[in-house]
mmCIF file of C-alpha atoms in Angstrom:
data_model
loop_
_atom_site.group_PDB
_atom_site.id
_atom_site.type_symbol
_atom_site.label_atom_id
_atom_site.label_comp_id
_atom_site.label_asym_id
_atom_site.label_seq_id
_atom_site.Cartn_x
_atom_site.Cartn_y
_atom_site.Cartn_z
ATOM 1 C CA ARG A 96 91.716 72.390 26.847
ATOM 2 C CA TYR A 97 93.563 75.603 27.729
ATOM 3 C CA ALA A 98 91.406 77.551 25.257
ATOM 4 C CA ASP A 99 88.183 75.976 26.549
ATOM 5 C CA ALA A 100 89.096 76.558 30.194
ATOM 6 C CA GLY A 101 90.047 80.169 29.519
ATOM 7 C CA ARG A 102 86.777 80.782 27.667
ATOM 8 C CA GLN A 103 84.708 79.271 30.487
ATOM 9 C CA PHE A 104 86.392 81.342 33.191
ATOM 10 C CA ARG A 105 86.077 84.539 31.108
ATOM 11 C CA GLN A 106 82.384 83.936 30.416
ATOM 12 C CA SER A 107 81.814 83.175 34.114
ATOM 13 C CA GLY A 108 83.240 86.543 35.142
ATOM 14 C CA PHE A 109 86.753 85.510 36.152
ATOM 15 C CA PRO A 110 88.989 87.199 33.542
ATOM 16 C CA ASP A 111 92.082 87.167 35.781
ATOM 17 C CA ILE A 112 91.967 83.384 36.106
ATOM 18 C CA ALA A 113 91.268 83.080 32.379
ATOM 19 C CA ASP A 114 94.277 85.278 31.638
ATOM 20 C CA GLU A 115 96.566 83.133 33.797
ATOM 21 C CA ILE A 116 95.382 79.855 32.252
ATOM 22 C CA LEU A 117 95.665 81.108 28.676
ATOM 23 C CA ASN A 118 99.126 82.570 29.175
ATOM 24 C CA ARG A 119 100.237 79.210 30.537
ATOM 25 C CA GLY A 120 98.648 77.613 27.510
ATOM 26 C CA LEU A 121 100.687 79.709 25.073
ATOM 27 C CA ILE A 122 103.929 78.243 26.393
ATOM 28 C CA SER A 123 102.570 74.722 26.813
ATOM 29 C CA PRO A 124 103.761 71.745 24.714
ATOM 30 C CA ALA A 125 100.299 71.603 23.099
ATOM 31 C CA ALA A 126 100.600 75.145 21.742
ATOM 32 C CA LYS A 127 104.072 74.432 20.390
ATOM 33 C CA ARG A 128 102.840 71.225 18.778
ATOM 34 C CA THR A 129 99.872 72.484 16.702
ATOM 35 C CA PRO A 130 99.001 75.851 15.116
ATOM 36 C CA LEU A 131 95.332 75.251 15.974
ATOM 37 C CA GLU A 132 96.111 75.241 19.693
ATOM 38 C CA THR A 133 98.246 78.384 19.391
ATOM 39 C CA GLY A 134 95.613 80.188 17.339
ATOM 40 C CA GLN A 135 92.702 79.232 19.590
ATOM 41 C CA ILE A 136 94.552 80.120 22.788
ATOM 42 C CA SER A 137 95.634 83.470 21.311
ATOM 43 C CA LEU A 138 92.050 84.170 20.267
ATOM 44 C CA GLN A 139 90.631 83.416 23.715
ATOM 45 C CA LEU A 140 93.366 85.498 25.349
ATOM 46 C CA ALA A 141 92.576 88.396 22.983
ATOM 47 C CA MET A 142 88.916 88.248 24.029
ATOM 48 C CA THR A 143 89.978 88.189 27.681
ATOM 49 C CA LYS A 144 92.260 91.209 27.241
ATOM 50 C CA GLU A 145 89.417 93.042 25.477
ATOM 51 C CA ALA A 146 87.059 92.258 28.380
ATOM 52 C CA THR A 147 89.536 93.722 30.884
ATOM 53 C CA GLY A 148 90.168 96.878 28.836
ATOM 54 C CA ASP A 149 93.694 96.030 27.679
ATOM 55 C CA LYS A 150 92.986 97.023 24.086
ATOM 56 C CA LYS A 151 96.616 97.205 22.947
ATOM 57 C CA SER A 152 97.345 93.612 23.995
ATOM 58 C CA ALA A 153 93.994 92.474 22.608
ATOM 59 C CA PHE A 154 94.823 93.934 19.197
ATOM 60 C CA GLN A 155 98.174 92.146 19.005
ATOM 61 C CA LEU A 156 96.656 88.838 20.111
ATOM 62 C CA TYR A 157 93.759 89.062 17.648
ATOM 63 C CA LEU A 158 96.290 89.729 14.896
ATOM 64 C CA GLN A 159 98.413 86.781 16.014
ATOM 65 C CA ALA A 160 95.400 84.458 16.169
ATOM 66 C CA THR A 161 94.041 85.388 12.741
ATOM 67 C CA ASN A 162 97.468 85.106 11.113
ATOM 68 C CA THR A 163 98.158 81.709 12.719
ATOM 69 C CA LEU A 164 94.794 80.244 11.749
ATOM 70 C CA HIS A 165 94.966 81.719 8.249
ATOM 71 C CA ASP A 166 98.401 80.255 7.603
ATOM 72 C CA ARG A 167 97.390 76.816 8.848
ATOM 73 C CA TYR A 168 93.805 76.447 7.605
ATOM 74 C CA GLY A 169 93.417 79.060 4.872
ATOM 75 C CA GLY A 170 91.377 82.225 4.582
ATOM 76 C CA GLU A 171 88.093 80.413 3.953
ATOM 77 C CA SER A 172 88.206 77.975 6.873
ATOM 78 C CA LEU A 173 85.633 78.221 9.650
ATOM 79 C CA GLU A 174 88.431 78.648 12.182
ATOM 80 C CA GLN A 175 89.843 81.645 10.332
ATOM 81 C CA LEU A 176 86.436 83.203 9.570
ATOM 82 C CA TYR A 177 85.430 83.004 13.231
ATOM 83 C CA ALA A 178 88.665 84.646 14.412
ATOM 84 C CA ALA A 179 88.555 87.297 11.671
ATOM 85 C CA ASP A 180 84.968 88.168 12.597
ATOM 86 C CA LYS A 181 85.898 88.586 16.265
ATOM 87 C CA PHE A 182 88.808 90.809 15.210
ATOM 88 C CA ALA A 183 86.542 92.928 12.992
ATOM 89 C CA VAL A 184 84.016 93.420 15.812
ATOM 90 C CA PHE A 185 86.869 94.483 18.104
ATOM 91 C CA THR A 186 88.401 96.980 15.663
ATOM 92 C CA SER A 187 84.949 98.390 14.924
ATOM 93 C CA ARG A 188 84.441 99.220 18.593
ATOM 94 C CA LEU A 189 88.038 100.471 18.719
ATOM 95 C CA GLY A 190 87.144 103.291 16.329
ATOM 96 C CA SER A 191 87.348 101.765 12.861
ATOM 97 C CA PRO A 192 83.755 100.781 12.037
ATOM 98 C CA ALA A 193 84.027 101.664 8.357
ATOM 99 C CA SER A 194 87.113 99.595 7.551
ATOM 100 C CA SER A 195 85.860 96.859 9.891
ATOM 101 C CA ALA A 196 82.513 96.773 8.088
ATOM 102 C CA ASN A 197 84.432 96.307 4.846
ATOM 103 C CA ARG A 198 86.148 93.250 6.322
ATOM 104 C CA ALA A 199 82.903 91.971 7.844
ATOM 105 C CA SER A 200 81.244 92.160 4.433
ATOM 106 C CA GLY A 201 83.971 89.947 2.977
ATOM 107 C CA ILE A 202 83.704 87.465 5.850
ATOM 108 C CA TYR A 203 79.947 87.210 5.396
ATOM 109 C CA GLU A 204 80.195 86.679 1.636
ATOM 110 C CA ILE A 205 82.796 83.921 2.070
ATOM 111 C CA ALA A 206 80.617 82.263 4.706
ATOM 112 C CA ARG A 207 77.578 82.338 2.393
ATOM 113 C CA ARG A 208 79.581 80.657 -0.333
ATOM 114 C CA VAL A 209 81.590 78.174 1.752
ATOM 115 C CA LEU A 210 79.372 77.404 4.753
ATOM 116 C CA GLY A 211 76.037 78.155 3.116
ATOM 117 C CA GLU A 212 73.133 80.344 4.185
ATOM 118 C CA ASP A 213 71.780 77.730 6.611
ATOM 119 C CA HIS A 214 74.893 77.626 8.810
ATOM 120 C CA PRO A 215 74.518 79.358 12.211
ATOM 121 C CA GLU A 216 77.961 80.975 11.885
ATOM 122 C CA THR A 217 76.846 82.610 8.637
ATOM 123 C CA TRP A 218 73.952 84.142 10.555
ATOM 124 C CA LYS A 219 76.319 85.394 13.256
ATOM 125 C CA PHE A 220 78.612 86.992 10.682
ATOM 126 C CA ALA A 221 75.606 88.690 9.028
ATOM 127 C CA ASN A 222 74.434 89.917 12.438
ATOM 128 C CA ASN A 223 77.814 91.473 13.261
ATOM 129 C CA TYR A 224 78.104 93.070 9.822
ATOM 130 C CA ALA A 225 74.686 94.672 10.309
ATOM 131 C CA ASP A 226 75.779 96.009 13.714
ATOM 132 C CA MET A 227 78.717 97.787 12.089
ATOM 133 C CA LEU A 228 76.518 99.261 9.376
ATOM 134 C CA ARG A 229 74.214 100.718 12.035
ATOM 135 C CA GLU A 230 77.196 102.197 13.860
ATOM 136 C CA ILE A 231 78.311 104.197 10.818
ATOM 137 C CA GLY A 232 74.773 105.339 10.013
ATOM 138 C CA ALA A 233 74.065 102.898 7.160
ATOM 139 C CA SER A 234 70.937 101.383 8.692
ATOM 140 C CA ALA A 235 69.125 101.063 5.351
ATOM 141 C CA GLN A 236 71.811 98.620 4.200
ATOM 142 C CA ALA A 237 71.420 96.642 7.437
ATOM 143 C CA ILE A 238 67.740 95.804 6.794
ATOM 144 C CA PRO A 239 68.235 92.831 4.426
ATOM 145 C CA LEU A 240 70.853 91.384 6.774
ATOM 146 C CA ASP A 241 68.607 91.750 9.828
ATOM 147 C CA GLU A 242 65.660 90.235 7.959
ATOM 148 C CA PHE A 243 67.801 87.316 6.755
ATOM 149 C CA VAL A 244 69.125 86.485 10.234
ATOM 150 C CA LEU A 245 65.748 86.855 11.936
ATOM 151 C CA ALA A 246 64.004 84.542 9.457
ATOM 152 C CA LYS A 247 66.746 81.905 9.650
ATOM 153 C CA ARG A 248 66.805 81.905 13.443
ATOM 154 C CA ILE A 249 63.026 81.649 13.772
ATOM 155 C CA LYS A 250 63.047 78.688 11.387
ATOM 156 C CA ALA A 251 65.900 76.985 13.262
ATOM 157 C CA TYR A 252 64.997 77.727 16.884
ATOM 158 C CA GLY A 253 61.315 78.580 16.905
ATOM 159 C CA PRO A 254 59.780 81.964 17.772
ATOM 160 C CA ASN A 255 60.727 82.012 21.479
ATOM 161 C CA HIS A 256 64.503 81.751 21.641
ATOM 162 C CA LEU A 257 67.200 84.117 22.925
ATOM 163 C CA ASN A 258 68.887 84.334 19.500
ATOM 164 C CA VAL A 259 65.552 85.296 17.934
ATOM 165 C CA LEU A 260 65.126 87.961 20.629
ATOM 166 C CA VAL A 261 68.550 89.413 19.767
ATOM 167 C CA SER A 262 67.679 89.532 16.065
ATOM 168 C CA ALA A 263 64.288 91.138 16.713
ATOM 169 C CA ASN A 264 65.985 93.793 18.859
ATOM 170 C CA ASN A 265 68.489 94.508 16.083
ATOM 171 C CA MET A 266 65.625 94.805 13.609
ATOM 172 C CA GLY A 267 63.947 97.307 15.919
ATOM 173 C CA GLN A 268 67.110 99.386 16.211
ATOM 174 C CA THR A 269 67.439 99.511 12.446
ATOM 175 C CA TYR A 270 63.828 100.659 11.993
ATOM 176 C CA LEU A 271 64.240 103.234 14.772
ATOM 177 C CA ASN A 272 67.342 104.717 13.120
ATOM 178 C CA LEU A 273 65.417 105.036 9.859
ATOM 179 C CA GLY A 274 62.411 106.712 11.470
ATOM 180 C CA ARG A 275 60.131 103.743 10.806
ATOM 181 C CA TYR A 276 58.616 103.974 14.264
ATOM 182 C CA ASP A 277 55.620 101.667 13.897
ATOM 183 C CA GLU A 278 57.853 98.835 12.675
ATOM 184 C CA ALA A 279 60.375 99.565 15.428
ATOM 185 C CA ARG A 280 57.628 99.362 18.056
ATOM 186 C CA LYS A 281 56.473 95.990 16.704
ATOM 187 C CA SER A 282 60.010 94.629 16.838
ATOM 188 C CA PHE A 283 60.588 95.768 20.420
ATOM 189 C CA GLN A 284 57.198 94.413 21.465
ATOM 190 C CA GLN A 285 58.259 91.121 19.906
ATOM 191 C CA THR A 286 61.409 91.096 22.054
ATOM 192 C CA MET A 287 59.308 91.652 25.176
ATOM 193 C CA GLU A 288 56.948 88.812 24.251
ATOM 194 C CA ILE A 289 59.871 86.436 23.671
ATOM 195 C CA ALA A 290 61.510 87.494 26.930
ATOM 196 C CA ASP A 291 58.233 86.989 28.775
ATOM 197 C CA ALA A 292 57.874 83.480 27.294
ATOM 198 C CA LEU A 293 61.444 82.722 28.415
ATOM 199 C CA HIS A 294 60.807 84.200 31.890
ATOM 200 C CA ASP A 295 63.685 86.583 31.195
ATOM 201 C CA GLU A 296 62.869 89.663 33.274
ATOM 202 C CA SER A 297 66.089 91.421 32.284
ATOM 203 C CA ASN A 298 65.176 91.413 28.593
ATOM 204 C CA VAL A 299 61.547 92.336 29.323
ATOM 205 C CA LYS A 300 62.960 95.432 31.024
ATOM 206 C CA GLN A 301 65.342 96.020 28.106
ATOM 207 C CA GLY A 302 62.516 95.815 25.581
ATOM 208 C CA ALA A 303 60.382 98.197 27.600
ATOM 209 C CA GLY A 304 63.235 100.700 27.615
ATOM 210 C CA TRP A 305 63.615 100.499 23.856
ATOM 211 C CA LEU A 306 59.857 100.817 23.389
ATOM 212 C CA LEU A 307 59.631 103.968 25.503
ATOM 213 C CA ALA A 308 62.632 105.512 23.745
ATOM 214 C CA THR A 309 61.025 104.746 20.364
ATOM 215 C CA ASN A 310 57.730 106.317 21.407
ATOM 216 C CA LEU A 311 59.505 109.442 22.641
ATOM 217 C CA ILE A 312 61.770 109.824 19.611
ATOM 218 C CA GLY A 313 58.865 109.222 17.240
ATOM 219 C CA GLY A 314 56.572 111.653 19.065
ATOM 220 C CA LEU A 315 54.108 108.883 19.860
ATOM 221 C CA VAL A 316 54.397 109.750 23.557
ATOM 222 C CA LYS A 317 54.888 113.293 24.811
ATOM 223 C CA MET A 318 58.020 113.925 26.823
ATOM 224 C CA ASP A 319 57.386 115.095 30.383
ATOM 225 C CA ALA A 320 59.186 115.124 33.695
ATOM 226 C CA THR A 321 58.274 111.503 34.443
ATOM 227 C CA HIS A 322 59.550 110.237 31.094
ATOM 228 C CA ALA A 323 62.671 112.385 31.332
ATOM 229 C CA GLY A 324 63.406 110.840 34.712
ATOM 230 C CA ALA A 325 62.856 107.369 33.275
ATOM 231 C CA MET A 326 65.296 108.043 30.431
ATOM 232 C CA GLU A 327 67.829 109.500 32.853
ATOM 233 C CA ALA A 328 67.583 106.296 34.887
ATOM 234 C CA VAL A 329 68.078 104.137 31.787
ATOM 235 C CA ALA A 330 71.145 106.153 30.804
ATOM 236 C CA ALA A 331 72.701 105.493 34.208
ATOM 237 C CA ASP A 332 71.797 101.790 34.456
ATOM 238 C CA GLU A 333 74.479 99.266 33.415
ATOM 239 C CA GLN A 334 71.815 96.603 32.847
ATOM 240 C CA TYR A 335 70.730 98.335 29.630
ATOM 241 C CA SER A 336 72.644 98.102 26.363
ATOM 242 C CA ASP A 337 75.124 100.867 25.576
ATOM 243 C CA ILE A 338 73.242 102.013 22.460
ATOM 244 C CA LEU A 339 69.978 102.390 24.382
ATOM 245 C CA ARG A 340 71.777 104.261 27.163
ATOM 246 C CA PHE A 341 73.166 106.737 24.614
ATOM 247 C CA LYS A 342 69.722 107.385 23.127
ATOM 248 C CA ALA A 343 68.188 107.711 26.591
ATOM 249 C CA ALA A 344 70.881 110.203 27.617
ATOM 250 C CA LYS A 345 70.131 112.415 24.615
ATOM 251 C CA LEU A 346 66.394 112.271 25.294
ATOM 252 C CA ALA A 347 66.774 113.134 28.981
ATOM 253 C CA ALA A 348 69.349 115.853 28.307
ATOM 254 C CA GLY A 349 67.112 117.413 25.667
ATOM 255 C CA TRP A 350 64.277 117.716 28.165
ATOM 256 C CA PHE A 351 66.429 119.242 30.917
ATOM 257 C CA ALA A 352 68.026 121.678 28.457
ATOM 258 C CA GLN A 353 64.570 122.870 27.397
ATOM 259 C CA LYS A 354 63.782 123.495 31.059
ATOM 260 C CA ASN A 355 66.965 125.592 31.307
ATOM 261 C CA GLU A 356 68.705 122.949 33.427
ATOM 262 C CA THR A 357 71.735 123.107 31.171
ATOM 263 C CA THR A 358 74.252 121.948 33.757
ATOM 264 C CA LYS A 359 72.282 118.779 34.445
ATOM 265 C CA ALA A 360 71.786 118.135 30.732
ATOM 266 C CA ILE A 361 75.516 118.459 30.048
ATOM 267 C CA SER A 362 76.320 116.189 32.998
ATOM 268 C CA ILE A 363 74.087 113.429 31.612
ATOM 269 C CA LEU A 364 75.699 113.737 28.179
ATOM 270 C CA ASN A 365 79.206 113.811 29.647
ATOM 271 C CA ASP A 366 78.552 110.528 31.459
ATOM 272 C CA ALA A 367 77.263 108.959 28.245
ATOM 273 C CA THR A 368 80.289 110.226 26.315
ATOM 274 C CA LYS A 369 82.673 108.702 28.866
ATOM 275 C CA LEU A 370 80.847 105.391 28.467
ATOM 276 C CA ALA A 371 81.137 105.603 24.667
ATOM 277 C CA GLN A 372 84.841 106.392 24.898
ATOM 278 C CA GLN A 373 85.397 103.488 27.279
ATOM 279 C CA ASN A 374 83.342 100.795 25.512
ATOM 280 C CA PHE A 375 83.883 102.007 21.959
ATOM 281 C CA SER A 376 86.517 104.651 21.301
ATOM 282 C CA VAL A 377 87.330 108.330 21.585
ATOM 283 C CA VAL A 378 87.078 108.419 17.785
ATOM 284 C CA HIS A 379 83.855 106.635 16.889
ATOM 285 C CA PRO A 380 80.562 107.820 15.305
ATOM 286 C CA LEU A 381 78.642 107.045 18.509
ATOM 287 C CA THR A 382 81.075 109.154 20.534
ATOM 288 C CA PHE A 383 80.998 111.961 17.961
ATOM 289 C CA ASP A 384 77.187 112.008 18.109
ATOM 290 C CA LEU A 385 77.220 112.513 21.878
ATOM 291 C CA ARG A 386 79.917 115.177 21.662
ATOM 292 C CA LEU A 387 77.814 117.007 19.090
ATOM 293 C CA ALA A 388 74.854 116.870 21.482
ATOM 294 C CA ILE A 389 77.032 118.442 24.190
ATOM 295 C CA ALA A 390 78.059 121.288 21.850
ATOM 296 C CA GLU A 391 74.424 121.875 20.897
ATOM 297 C CA THR A 392 73.402 121.954 24.556
ATOM 298 C CA LYS A 393 76.168 124.396 25.491
ATOM 299 C CA ALA A 394 75.107 126.638 22.615
ATOM 300 C CA ARG A 395 72.052 127.702 24.611
ATOM 301 C CA GLU A 396 73.920 129.389 27.453
ATOM 302 C CA LYS A 397 77.649 128.964 26.822
ATOM 303 C CA PRO A 398 78.307 129.881 23.167
ATOM 304 C CA SER A 399 82.039 130.440 23.664
ATOM 305 C CA GLU A 400 82.444 126.922 25.091
ATOM 306 C CA ALA A 401 80.254 125.555 22.313
ATOM 307 C CA THR A 402 82.502 127.215 19.727
ATOM 308 C CA GLU A 403 85.528 125.442 21.198
ATOM 309 C CA ASP A 404 83.662 122.116 21.247
ATOM 310 C CA TYR A 405 82.598 122.462 17.615
ATOM 311 C CA ALA A 406 86.156 123.321 16.535
ATOM 312 C CA LYS A 407 87.656 120.339 18.379
ATOM 313 C CA LEU A 408 84.984 117.988 17.073
ATOM 314 C CA ASP A 409 85.559 119.264 13.535
ATOM 315 C CA MET A 410 89.269 118.434 13.732
ATOM 316 C CA ASP A 411 88.714 115.014 15.313
ATOM 317 C CA MET A 412 86.037 114.018 12.812
ATOM 318 C CA GLN A 413 88.124 115.073 9.827
ATOM 319 C CA ASP A 414 91.123 113.111 11.101
ATOM 320 C CA TRP A 415 88.999 110.019 11.764
ATOM 321 C CA MET A 416 87.231 110.209 8.395
ATOM 322 C CA ALA A 417 90.495 110.521 6.513
ATOM 323 C CA ARG A 418 91.915 107.518 8.365
ATOM 324 C CA ASP A 419 88.974 105.119 8.623
ATOM 325 C CA ILE A 420 86.613 106.011 5.809
ATOM 326 C CA GLY A 421 88.852 107.773 3.306
ATOM 327 C CA ASP A 422 90.865 104.678 2.443
ATOM 328 C CA THR A 423 88.144 102.007 2.410
ATOM 329 C CA GLY A 424 87.428 102.328 -1.316
ATOM 330 C CA ASN A 425 83.741 101.699 -0.747
ATOM 331 C CA LEU A 426 80.860 103.858 -1.984
ATOM 332 C CA LEU A 427 78.714 102.889 0.997
ATOM 333 C CA MET A 428 81.365 104.185 3.399
ATOM 334 C CA ALA A 429 81.719 107.382 1.377
ATOM 335 C CA GLU A 430 77.963 107.952 1.695
ATOM 336 C CA ALA A 431 78.179 107.350 5.439
ATOM 337 C CA LYS A 432 80.981 109.917 5.656
ATOM 338 C CA ARG A 433 78.853 112.430 3.759
ATOM 339 C CA ALA A 434 75.900 111.864 6.122
ATOM 340 C CA LEU A 435 78.048 112.299 9.245
ATOM 341 C CA SER A 436 79.564 115.464 7.780
ATOM 342 C CA ASP A 437 76.144 116.859 6.899
ATOM 343 C CA ASP A 438 74.860 116.322 10.441
ATOM 344 C CA PHE A 439 77.836 118.165 11.906
ATOM 345 C CA LEU A 440 77.797 121.015 9.378
ATOM 346 C CA PHE A 441 74.044 121.566 9.673
ATOM 347 C CA SER A 442 74.331 121.775 13.461
ATOM 348 C CA TYR A 443 77.218 124.211 13.288
ATOM 349 C CA ALA A 444 75.492 126.358 10.662
ATOM 350 C CA ALA A 445 72.418 126.670 12.903
ATOM 351 C CA PHE A 446 74.680 127.642 15.805
ATOM 352 C CA ALA A 447 76.517 130.203 13.680
ATOM 353 C CA LEU A 448 73.272 131.798 12.501
ATOM 354 C CA ALA A 449 72.034 132.098 16.081
ATOM 355 C CA ASN A 450 75.304 133.699 17.197
#
């Protein structure tokens, strides 16, 4: 009951009340009586701490919850898999997407074997694993996961369901990252049709934002002042997803930089970088990508500042790669590291040639 009450208050937007209830729950007779209660309360409190930005406490509580549930129910129990998946999603956003993706892969494979491919939790684990693959630039490997989840959810819920909308959006993001623009457009149009059928204006708006970004990135629509303003608005609007806001910021900044409005372009990218650092991490591929865009923008008019930015980014990326990717023992992660390095080195080489 403590865990359920805490979850309900957190999901309703009252994290302070949730925190108070769950902390009381940890010292309650129920928590002392059964490991399940302790594990579930710790897990809900970890999610509450994450929601309020207390990442250090969240990490310790996630670790406590997964250890408690593992010791009591075993590493292949649904209780443990659910907690481990939540922990992996958290550490991925915390700046360890490569090692987290490794763990998510194991969770998904266990779920396929133990729960079966028709269990909704197996679909959720596959969905979260695909998210992590996209974050490290391994979108090609996310395709079979996205296709699997989308097909299963359509079969289970029908074509017009929120979970199907989420999967279609993920599919669109994967296609967009791979430059498969026609398929990305179809996926985002699908999300808008589902949202319209559900009378969900928020997700209709979200889908429209993704569709415009896809058309601009793919050159299907020519960037102009109106579209740049629209992308600037998306980047500043909390109603849109973080990933879309990052892409919109780069699109808008690129336009303003071309029009020699460098200060405005850098301001847009700085705001996006702060958001990435807050909701993901200072050391995360999404944050690195935005920092690289800032260096490239400064290169036009402020080469000395750009040189400093490139040098700092080089050091931070090397440290992160050695820590998160270097020890994963996974060829896929090594390939992701190579791709991230190539993007950085190509950008710096172009800057060096021009200066």
